[in-house]
CSV table of C-alpha atoms and ligand atoms in Angstrom, one decimal:
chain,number,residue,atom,x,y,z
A,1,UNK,CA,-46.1,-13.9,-11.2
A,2,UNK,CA,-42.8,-12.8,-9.0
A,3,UNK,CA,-40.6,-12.7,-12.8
A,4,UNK,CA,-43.6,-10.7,-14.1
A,5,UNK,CA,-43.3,-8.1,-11.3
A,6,UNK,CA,-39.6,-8.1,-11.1
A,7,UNK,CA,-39.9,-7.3,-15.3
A,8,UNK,CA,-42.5,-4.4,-14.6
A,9,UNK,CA,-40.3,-3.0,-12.0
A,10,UNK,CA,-37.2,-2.4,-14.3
A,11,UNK,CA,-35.9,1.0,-14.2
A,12,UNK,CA,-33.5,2.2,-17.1
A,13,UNK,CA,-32.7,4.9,-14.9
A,14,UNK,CA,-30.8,3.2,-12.4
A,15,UNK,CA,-30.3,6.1,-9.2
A,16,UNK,CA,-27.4,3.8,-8.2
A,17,UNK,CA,-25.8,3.8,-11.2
A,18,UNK,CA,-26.7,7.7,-11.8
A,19,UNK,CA,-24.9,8.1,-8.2
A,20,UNK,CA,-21.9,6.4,-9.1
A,21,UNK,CA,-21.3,8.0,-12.3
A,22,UNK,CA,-21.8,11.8,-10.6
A,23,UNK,CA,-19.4,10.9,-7.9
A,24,UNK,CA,-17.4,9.7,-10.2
A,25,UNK,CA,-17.7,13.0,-12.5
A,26,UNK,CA,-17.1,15.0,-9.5
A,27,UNK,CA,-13.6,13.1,-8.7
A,28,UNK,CA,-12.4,13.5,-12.6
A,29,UNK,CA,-13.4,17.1,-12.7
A,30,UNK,CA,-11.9,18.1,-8.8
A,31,UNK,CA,-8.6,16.1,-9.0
A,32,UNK,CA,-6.0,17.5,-10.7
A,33,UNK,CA,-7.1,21.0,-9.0
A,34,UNK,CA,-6.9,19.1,-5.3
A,35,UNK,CA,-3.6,17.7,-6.2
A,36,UNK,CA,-2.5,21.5,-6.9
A,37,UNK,CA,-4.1,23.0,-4.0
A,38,UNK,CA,-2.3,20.1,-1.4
A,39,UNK,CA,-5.6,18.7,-0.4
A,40,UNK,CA,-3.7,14.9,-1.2
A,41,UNK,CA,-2.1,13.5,2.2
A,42,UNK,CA,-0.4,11.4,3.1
A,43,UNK,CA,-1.4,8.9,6.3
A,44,UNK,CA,1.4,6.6,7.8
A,45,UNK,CA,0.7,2.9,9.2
A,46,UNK,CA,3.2,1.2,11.4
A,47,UNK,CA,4.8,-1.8,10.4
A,48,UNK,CA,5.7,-3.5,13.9
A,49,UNK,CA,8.1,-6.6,14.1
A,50,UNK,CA,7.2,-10.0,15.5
A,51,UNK,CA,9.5,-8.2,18.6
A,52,UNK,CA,7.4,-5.1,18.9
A,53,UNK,CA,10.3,-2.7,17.7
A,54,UNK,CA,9.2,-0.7,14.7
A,55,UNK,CA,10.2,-1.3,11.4
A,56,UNK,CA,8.7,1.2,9.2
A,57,UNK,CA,5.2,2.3,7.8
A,58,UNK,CA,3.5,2.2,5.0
A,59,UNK,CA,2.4,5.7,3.2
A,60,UNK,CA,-1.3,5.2,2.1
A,61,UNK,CA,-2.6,8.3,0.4
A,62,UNK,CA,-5.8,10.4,1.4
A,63,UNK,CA,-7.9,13.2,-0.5
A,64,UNK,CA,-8.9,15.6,2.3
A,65,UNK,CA,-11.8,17.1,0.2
A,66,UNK,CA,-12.6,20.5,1.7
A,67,UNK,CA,-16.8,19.9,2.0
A,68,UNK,CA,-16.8,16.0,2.5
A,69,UNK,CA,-15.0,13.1,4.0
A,70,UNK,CA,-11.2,11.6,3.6
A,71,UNK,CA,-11.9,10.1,0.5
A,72,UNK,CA,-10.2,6.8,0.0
A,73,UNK,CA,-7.8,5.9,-2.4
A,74,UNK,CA,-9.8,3.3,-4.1
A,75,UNK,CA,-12.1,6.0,-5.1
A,76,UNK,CA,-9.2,8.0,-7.0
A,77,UNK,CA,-6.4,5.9,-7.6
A,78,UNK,CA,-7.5,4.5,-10.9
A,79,UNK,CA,-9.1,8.2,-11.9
A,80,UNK,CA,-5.7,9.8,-11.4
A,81,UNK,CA,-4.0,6.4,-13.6
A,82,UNK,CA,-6.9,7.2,-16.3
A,83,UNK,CA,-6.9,11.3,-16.3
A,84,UNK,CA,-3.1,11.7,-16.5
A,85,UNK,CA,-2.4,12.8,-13.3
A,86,UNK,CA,-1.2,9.7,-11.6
A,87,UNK,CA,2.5,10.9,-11.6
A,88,UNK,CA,2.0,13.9,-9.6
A,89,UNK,CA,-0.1,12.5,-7.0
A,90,UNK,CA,2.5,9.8,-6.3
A,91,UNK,CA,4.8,12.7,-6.7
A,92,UNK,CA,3.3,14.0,-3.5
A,93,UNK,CA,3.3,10.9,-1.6
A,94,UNK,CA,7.0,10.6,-1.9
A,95,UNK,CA,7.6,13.9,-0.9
A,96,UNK,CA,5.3,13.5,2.1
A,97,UNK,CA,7.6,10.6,3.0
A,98,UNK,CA,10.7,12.3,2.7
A,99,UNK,CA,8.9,15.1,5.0
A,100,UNK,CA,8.3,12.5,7.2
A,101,UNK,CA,12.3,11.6,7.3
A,102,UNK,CA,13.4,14.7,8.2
A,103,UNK,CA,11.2,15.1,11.4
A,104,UNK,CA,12.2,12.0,12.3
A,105,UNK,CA,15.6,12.6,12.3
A,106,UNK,CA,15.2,16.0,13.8
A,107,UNK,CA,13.5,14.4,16.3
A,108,UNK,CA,15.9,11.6,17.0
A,109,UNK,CA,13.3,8.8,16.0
A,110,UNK,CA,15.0,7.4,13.2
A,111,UNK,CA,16.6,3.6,13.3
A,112,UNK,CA,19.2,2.9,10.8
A,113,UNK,CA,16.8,0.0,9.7
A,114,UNK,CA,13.3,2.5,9.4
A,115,UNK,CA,12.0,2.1,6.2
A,116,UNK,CA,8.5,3.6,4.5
A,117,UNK,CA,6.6,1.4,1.8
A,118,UNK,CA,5.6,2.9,-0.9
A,119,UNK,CA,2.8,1.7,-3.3
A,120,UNK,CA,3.4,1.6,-7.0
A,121,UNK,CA,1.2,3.0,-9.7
A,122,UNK,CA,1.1,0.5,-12.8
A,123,UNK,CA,1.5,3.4,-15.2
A,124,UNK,CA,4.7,4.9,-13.0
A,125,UNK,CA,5.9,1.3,-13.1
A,126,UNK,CA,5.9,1.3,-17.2
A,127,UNK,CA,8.5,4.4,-17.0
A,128,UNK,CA,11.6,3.2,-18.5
A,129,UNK,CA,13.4,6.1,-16.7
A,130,UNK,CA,11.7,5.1,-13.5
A,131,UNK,CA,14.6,4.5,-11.5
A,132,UNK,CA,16.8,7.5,-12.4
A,133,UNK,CA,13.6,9.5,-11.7
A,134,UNK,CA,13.1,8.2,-8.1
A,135,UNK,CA,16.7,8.3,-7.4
A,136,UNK,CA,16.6,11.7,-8.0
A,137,UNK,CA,13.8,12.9,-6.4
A,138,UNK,CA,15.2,10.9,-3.4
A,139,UNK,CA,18.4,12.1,-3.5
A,140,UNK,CA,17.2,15.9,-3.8
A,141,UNK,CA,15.6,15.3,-0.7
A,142,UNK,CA,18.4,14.1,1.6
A,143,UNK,CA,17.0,10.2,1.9
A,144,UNK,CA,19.2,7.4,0.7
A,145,UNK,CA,16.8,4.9,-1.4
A,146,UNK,CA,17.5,1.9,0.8
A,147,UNK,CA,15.0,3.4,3.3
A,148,UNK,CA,12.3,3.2,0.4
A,149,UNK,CA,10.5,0.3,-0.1
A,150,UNK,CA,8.4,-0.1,-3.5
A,151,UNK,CA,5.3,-2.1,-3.5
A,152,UNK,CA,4.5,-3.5,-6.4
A,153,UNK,CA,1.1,-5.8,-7.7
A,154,UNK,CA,1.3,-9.2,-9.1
A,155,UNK,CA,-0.6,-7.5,-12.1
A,156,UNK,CA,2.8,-5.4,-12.8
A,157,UNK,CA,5.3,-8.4,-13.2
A,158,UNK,CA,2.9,-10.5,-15.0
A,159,UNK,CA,2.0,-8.3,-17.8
A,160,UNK,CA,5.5,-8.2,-19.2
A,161,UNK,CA,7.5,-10.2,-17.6
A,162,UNK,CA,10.6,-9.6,-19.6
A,163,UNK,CA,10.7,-5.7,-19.3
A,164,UNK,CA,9.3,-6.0,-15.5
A,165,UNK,CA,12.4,-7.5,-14.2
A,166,UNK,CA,14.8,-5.5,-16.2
A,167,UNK,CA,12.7,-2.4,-14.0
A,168,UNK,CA,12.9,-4.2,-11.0
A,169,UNK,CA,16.7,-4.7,-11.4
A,170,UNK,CA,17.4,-0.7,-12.5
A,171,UNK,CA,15.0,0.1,-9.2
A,172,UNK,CA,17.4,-2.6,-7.2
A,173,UNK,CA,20.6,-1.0,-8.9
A,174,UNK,CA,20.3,2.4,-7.1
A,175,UNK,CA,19.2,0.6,-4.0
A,176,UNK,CA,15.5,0.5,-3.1
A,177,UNK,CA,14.0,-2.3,-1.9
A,178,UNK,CA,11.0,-4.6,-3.8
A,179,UNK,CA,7.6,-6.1,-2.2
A,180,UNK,CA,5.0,-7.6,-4.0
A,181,UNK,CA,2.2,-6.4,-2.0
A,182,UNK,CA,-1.1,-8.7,-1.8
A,183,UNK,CA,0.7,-11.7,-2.8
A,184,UNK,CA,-1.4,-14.7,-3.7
A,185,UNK,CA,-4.3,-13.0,-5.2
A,186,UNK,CA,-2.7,-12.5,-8.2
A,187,UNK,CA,-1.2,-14.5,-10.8
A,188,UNK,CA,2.6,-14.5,-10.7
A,189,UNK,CA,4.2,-18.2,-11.1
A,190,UNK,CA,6.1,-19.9,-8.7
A,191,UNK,CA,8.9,-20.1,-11.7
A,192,UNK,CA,8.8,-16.6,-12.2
A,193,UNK,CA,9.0,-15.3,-8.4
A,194,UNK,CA,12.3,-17.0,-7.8
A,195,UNK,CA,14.2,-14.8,-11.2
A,196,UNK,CA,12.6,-11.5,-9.4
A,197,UNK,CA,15.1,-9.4,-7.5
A,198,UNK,CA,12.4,-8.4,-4.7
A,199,UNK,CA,13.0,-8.2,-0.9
A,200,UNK,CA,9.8,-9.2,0.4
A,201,UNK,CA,6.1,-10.1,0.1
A,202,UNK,CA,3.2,-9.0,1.7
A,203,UNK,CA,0.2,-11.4,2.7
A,204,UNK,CA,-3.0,-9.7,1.8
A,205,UNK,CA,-5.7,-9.1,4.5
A,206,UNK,CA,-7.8,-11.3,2.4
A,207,UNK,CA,-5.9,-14.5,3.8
A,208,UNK,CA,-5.8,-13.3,7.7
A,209,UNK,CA,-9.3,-12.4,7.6
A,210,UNK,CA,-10.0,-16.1,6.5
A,211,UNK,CA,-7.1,-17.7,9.5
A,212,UNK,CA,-10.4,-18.3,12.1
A,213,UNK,CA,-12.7,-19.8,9.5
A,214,UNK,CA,-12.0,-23.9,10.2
A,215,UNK,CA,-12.3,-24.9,6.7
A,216,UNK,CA,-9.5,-22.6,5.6
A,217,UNK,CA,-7.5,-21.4,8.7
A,218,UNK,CA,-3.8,-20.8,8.4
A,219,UNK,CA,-2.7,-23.3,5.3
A,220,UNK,CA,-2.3,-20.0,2.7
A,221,UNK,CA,-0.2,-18.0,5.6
A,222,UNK,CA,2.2,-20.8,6.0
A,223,UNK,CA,2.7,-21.9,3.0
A,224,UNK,CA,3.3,-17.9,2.0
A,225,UNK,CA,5.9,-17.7,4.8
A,226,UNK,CA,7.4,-21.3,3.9
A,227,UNK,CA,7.6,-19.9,0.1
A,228,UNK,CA,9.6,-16.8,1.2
A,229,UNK,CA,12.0,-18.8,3.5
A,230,UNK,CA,12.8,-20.9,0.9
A,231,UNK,CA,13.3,-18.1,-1.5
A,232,UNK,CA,15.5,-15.7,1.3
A,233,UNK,CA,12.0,-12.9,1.1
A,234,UNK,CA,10.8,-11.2,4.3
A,235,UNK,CA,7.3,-11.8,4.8
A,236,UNK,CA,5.1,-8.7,6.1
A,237,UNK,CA,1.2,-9.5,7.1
A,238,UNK,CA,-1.4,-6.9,6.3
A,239,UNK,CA,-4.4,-6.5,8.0
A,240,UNK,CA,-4.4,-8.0,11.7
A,241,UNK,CA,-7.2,-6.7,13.6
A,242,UNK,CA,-6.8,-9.0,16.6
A,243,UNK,CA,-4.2,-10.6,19.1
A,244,UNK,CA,-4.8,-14.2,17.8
A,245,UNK,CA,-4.0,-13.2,14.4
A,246,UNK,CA,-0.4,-11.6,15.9
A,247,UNK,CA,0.5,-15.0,18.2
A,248,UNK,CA,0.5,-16.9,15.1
A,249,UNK,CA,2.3,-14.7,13.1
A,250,UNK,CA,4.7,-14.1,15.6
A,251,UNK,CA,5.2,-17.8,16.3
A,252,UNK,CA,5.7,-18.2,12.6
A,253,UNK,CA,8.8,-15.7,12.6
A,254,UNK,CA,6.9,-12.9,10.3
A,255,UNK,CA,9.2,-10.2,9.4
A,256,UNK,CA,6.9,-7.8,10.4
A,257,UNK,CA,2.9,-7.0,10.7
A,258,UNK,CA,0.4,-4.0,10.2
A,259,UNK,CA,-3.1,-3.8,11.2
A,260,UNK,CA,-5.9,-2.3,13.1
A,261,UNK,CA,-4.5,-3.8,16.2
A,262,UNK,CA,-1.6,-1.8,16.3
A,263,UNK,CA,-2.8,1.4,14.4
A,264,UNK,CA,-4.9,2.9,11.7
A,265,UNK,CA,-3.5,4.8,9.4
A,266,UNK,CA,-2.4,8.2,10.6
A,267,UNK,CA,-1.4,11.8,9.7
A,268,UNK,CA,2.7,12.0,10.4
A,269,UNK,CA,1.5,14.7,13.7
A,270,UNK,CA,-0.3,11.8,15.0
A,271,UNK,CA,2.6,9.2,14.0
A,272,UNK,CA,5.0,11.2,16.0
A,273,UNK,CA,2.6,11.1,19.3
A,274,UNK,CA,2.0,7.2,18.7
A,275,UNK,CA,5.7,6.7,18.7
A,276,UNK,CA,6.0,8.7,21.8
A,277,UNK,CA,2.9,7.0,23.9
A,278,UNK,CA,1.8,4.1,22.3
A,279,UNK,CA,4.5,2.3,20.6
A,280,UNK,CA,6.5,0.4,23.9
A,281,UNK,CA,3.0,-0.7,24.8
A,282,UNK,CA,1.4,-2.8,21.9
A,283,UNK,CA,2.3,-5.7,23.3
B,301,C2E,P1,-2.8,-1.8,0.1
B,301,C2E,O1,-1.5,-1.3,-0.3
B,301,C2E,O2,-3.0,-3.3,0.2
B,301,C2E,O3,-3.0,-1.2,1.6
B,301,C2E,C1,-3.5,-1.8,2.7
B,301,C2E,C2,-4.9,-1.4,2.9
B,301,C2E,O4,-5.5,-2.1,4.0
B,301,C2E,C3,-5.0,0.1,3.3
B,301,C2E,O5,-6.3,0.6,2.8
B,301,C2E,C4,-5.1,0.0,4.8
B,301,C2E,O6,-5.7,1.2,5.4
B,301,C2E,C5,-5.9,-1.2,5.0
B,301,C2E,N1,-5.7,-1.8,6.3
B,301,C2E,C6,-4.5,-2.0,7.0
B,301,C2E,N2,-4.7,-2.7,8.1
B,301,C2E,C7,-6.0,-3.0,8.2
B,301,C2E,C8,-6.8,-3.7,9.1
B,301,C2E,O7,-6.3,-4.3,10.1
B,301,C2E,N3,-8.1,-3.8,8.8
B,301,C2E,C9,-8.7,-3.3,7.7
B,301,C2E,N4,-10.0,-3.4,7.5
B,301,C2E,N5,-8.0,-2.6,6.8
B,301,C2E,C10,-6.6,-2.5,7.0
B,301,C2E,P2,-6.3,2.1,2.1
B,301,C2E,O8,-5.5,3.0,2.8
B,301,C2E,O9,-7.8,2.4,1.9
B,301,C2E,O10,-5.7,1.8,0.7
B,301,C2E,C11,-6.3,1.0,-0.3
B,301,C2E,C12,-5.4,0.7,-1.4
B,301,C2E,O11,-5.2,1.9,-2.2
B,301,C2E,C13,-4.0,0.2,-1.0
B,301,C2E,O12,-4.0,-1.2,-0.7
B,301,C2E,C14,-3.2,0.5,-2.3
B,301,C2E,O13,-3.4,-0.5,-3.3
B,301,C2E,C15,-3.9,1.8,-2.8
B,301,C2E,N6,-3.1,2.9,-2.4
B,301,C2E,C16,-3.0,3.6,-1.2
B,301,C2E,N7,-2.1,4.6,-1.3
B,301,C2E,C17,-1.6,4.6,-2.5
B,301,C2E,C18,-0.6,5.4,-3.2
B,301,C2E,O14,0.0,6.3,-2.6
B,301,C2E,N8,-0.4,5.1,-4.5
B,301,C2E,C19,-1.0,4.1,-5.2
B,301,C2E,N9,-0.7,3.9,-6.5
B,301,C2E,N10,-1.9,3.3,-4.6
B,301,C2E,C20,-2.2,3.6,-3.3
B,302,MG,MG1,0.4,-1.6,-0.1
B,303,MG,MG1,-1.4,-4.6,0.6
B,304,MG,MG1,-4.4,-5.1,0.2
């Protein structure tokens, strides 16, 4: 019989599994030396207004691995959280940011409003010094923490509610600004969301990827953006890929949008030339 077969073929030695776990190896045992030799980057994605002007990126960090690919952040993220390392890899990304300030302003680019998002590690989030900490570094560097925006997870606020909003008001003290990136896939309660000093929140991809299907459509987006009216949030949309997707948005009053259709992520040299060429023309 067909279970019979299925039974005979079983394999403890799963070669998916075996690959997983080697690549995995490989990324434990190769990080903390990649983070020391500068082969982390940081890539830049425009965050475009419902009026086309820009109003910051997002920094979205890269391992330029010398023999393979860009590997993605979901593949090393969670290592760097588990092997200790987490703080000076984000410790890179904020200096590539601050990097990306200064040529900016050398080059004449930078708004009085241009702000860079910054995603939060859950473990960097738990620091009760956090705030002094990012305040200095920013400071060191010449940029004011209102240009720094800190994504944070529902996942963060929920676990402790308590202790998170005493963080997120120290972070708010000295100036930064809050988002709760991939809202509604997480749990935070309605109750909850209206006590926590944040600035905005970011509809995940998940919920623009589903606007054409007919059962779903738009109801999650709207009531998201209805949400942050009432509560006095910006509302930023991640993930639009096509132009029906940004006449929506824009017809809601989005604060702002990021996506495919306006640019991938980018290294800063190529987020200087897409400011120059490409920017007055994405719509
Ligand atoms: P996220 O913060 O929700 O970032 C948005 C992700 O969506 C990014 O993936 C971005 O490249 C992708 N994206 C943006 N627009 C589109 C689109 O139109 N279509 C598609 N298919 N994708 C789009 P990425 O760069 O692979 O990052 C994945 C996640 O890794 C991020 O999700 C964030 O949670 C985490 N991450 C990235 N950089 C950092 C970092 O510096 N620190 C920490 N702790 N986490 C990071
Ligand atoms: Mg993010
Ligand atoms: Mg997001
Ligand atoms: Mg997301």
């Amino acid at each position: 019989s067909a279970k019979r077969t299925a039974q005979k073929n079983y394999c403890f030695f799963d070669p998916a599994l075996h690959e997983s776990l080697k690549k995995r190896f490989e990324i434990e045992s190769q990080l903390k030396d990649a983070i020391n030799k500068r082969e982390i980057v940081t890539y830049f994605q425009p965050q475009v207004t419902a009026n086309g002007e820009l109003q910051g990126v997002e920094a979205l960090v890269r391992w330029n691995h010398p023999d393979k690919r860009l590997v993605s952040p979901i593949e090393f993220v969670a290592v760097a959280e588990e092997i200790g390392v987490i703080d000076s890899l984000q410790r890179v990304v904020m200096e590539d940011c601050c990097a990306l300030f200064r040529t900016l302003q050398s080059q004449g680019r930078l708004t009085p409003n241009f702000r860079v998002s910054i995603n939060m590690s859950a473990i960097q989030f738990r620091n009760v010094n956090l705030s002094e900490d990012l305040t200095q570094l920013f400071l060191q560097e010449g940029v004011a923490p209102s240009f720094i925006t800190l994504e944070l997870t529902e996942s963060m606020l929920v676990e402790e509610i308590d202790g998170a909003i005493k963080q997120m008001q120290a972070l708010k003290a000295k100036g930064f600004r809050l988002s709760i990136d991939d809202f509604g896939t997480g749990y935070s309660s309605l109750a909850y969301l209206q006590t926590f000093p944040i600035d905005e929140l970011k509809i995940d991809k998940s919920f623009l990827d589903k606007m054409d299907s007919a059962n779903i459509g738009t109801g999650i987006i709207d009531t998201i953006i209805t949400l942050a009216e009432h509560l006095n949030f910006e509302v930023v949309a991640e993930g639009v890929e096509h132009q029906g997707q940004l006449d929506y948005l824009r017809q809601k009053h989005i604060t702002a949008m990021q996506g495919y259709f306006f640019a991938r992520p980018m290294p800063a040299e190529s987020l200087y030339e897409w400011i120059e060429d490409d920017l007055d023309n994405i719509y």
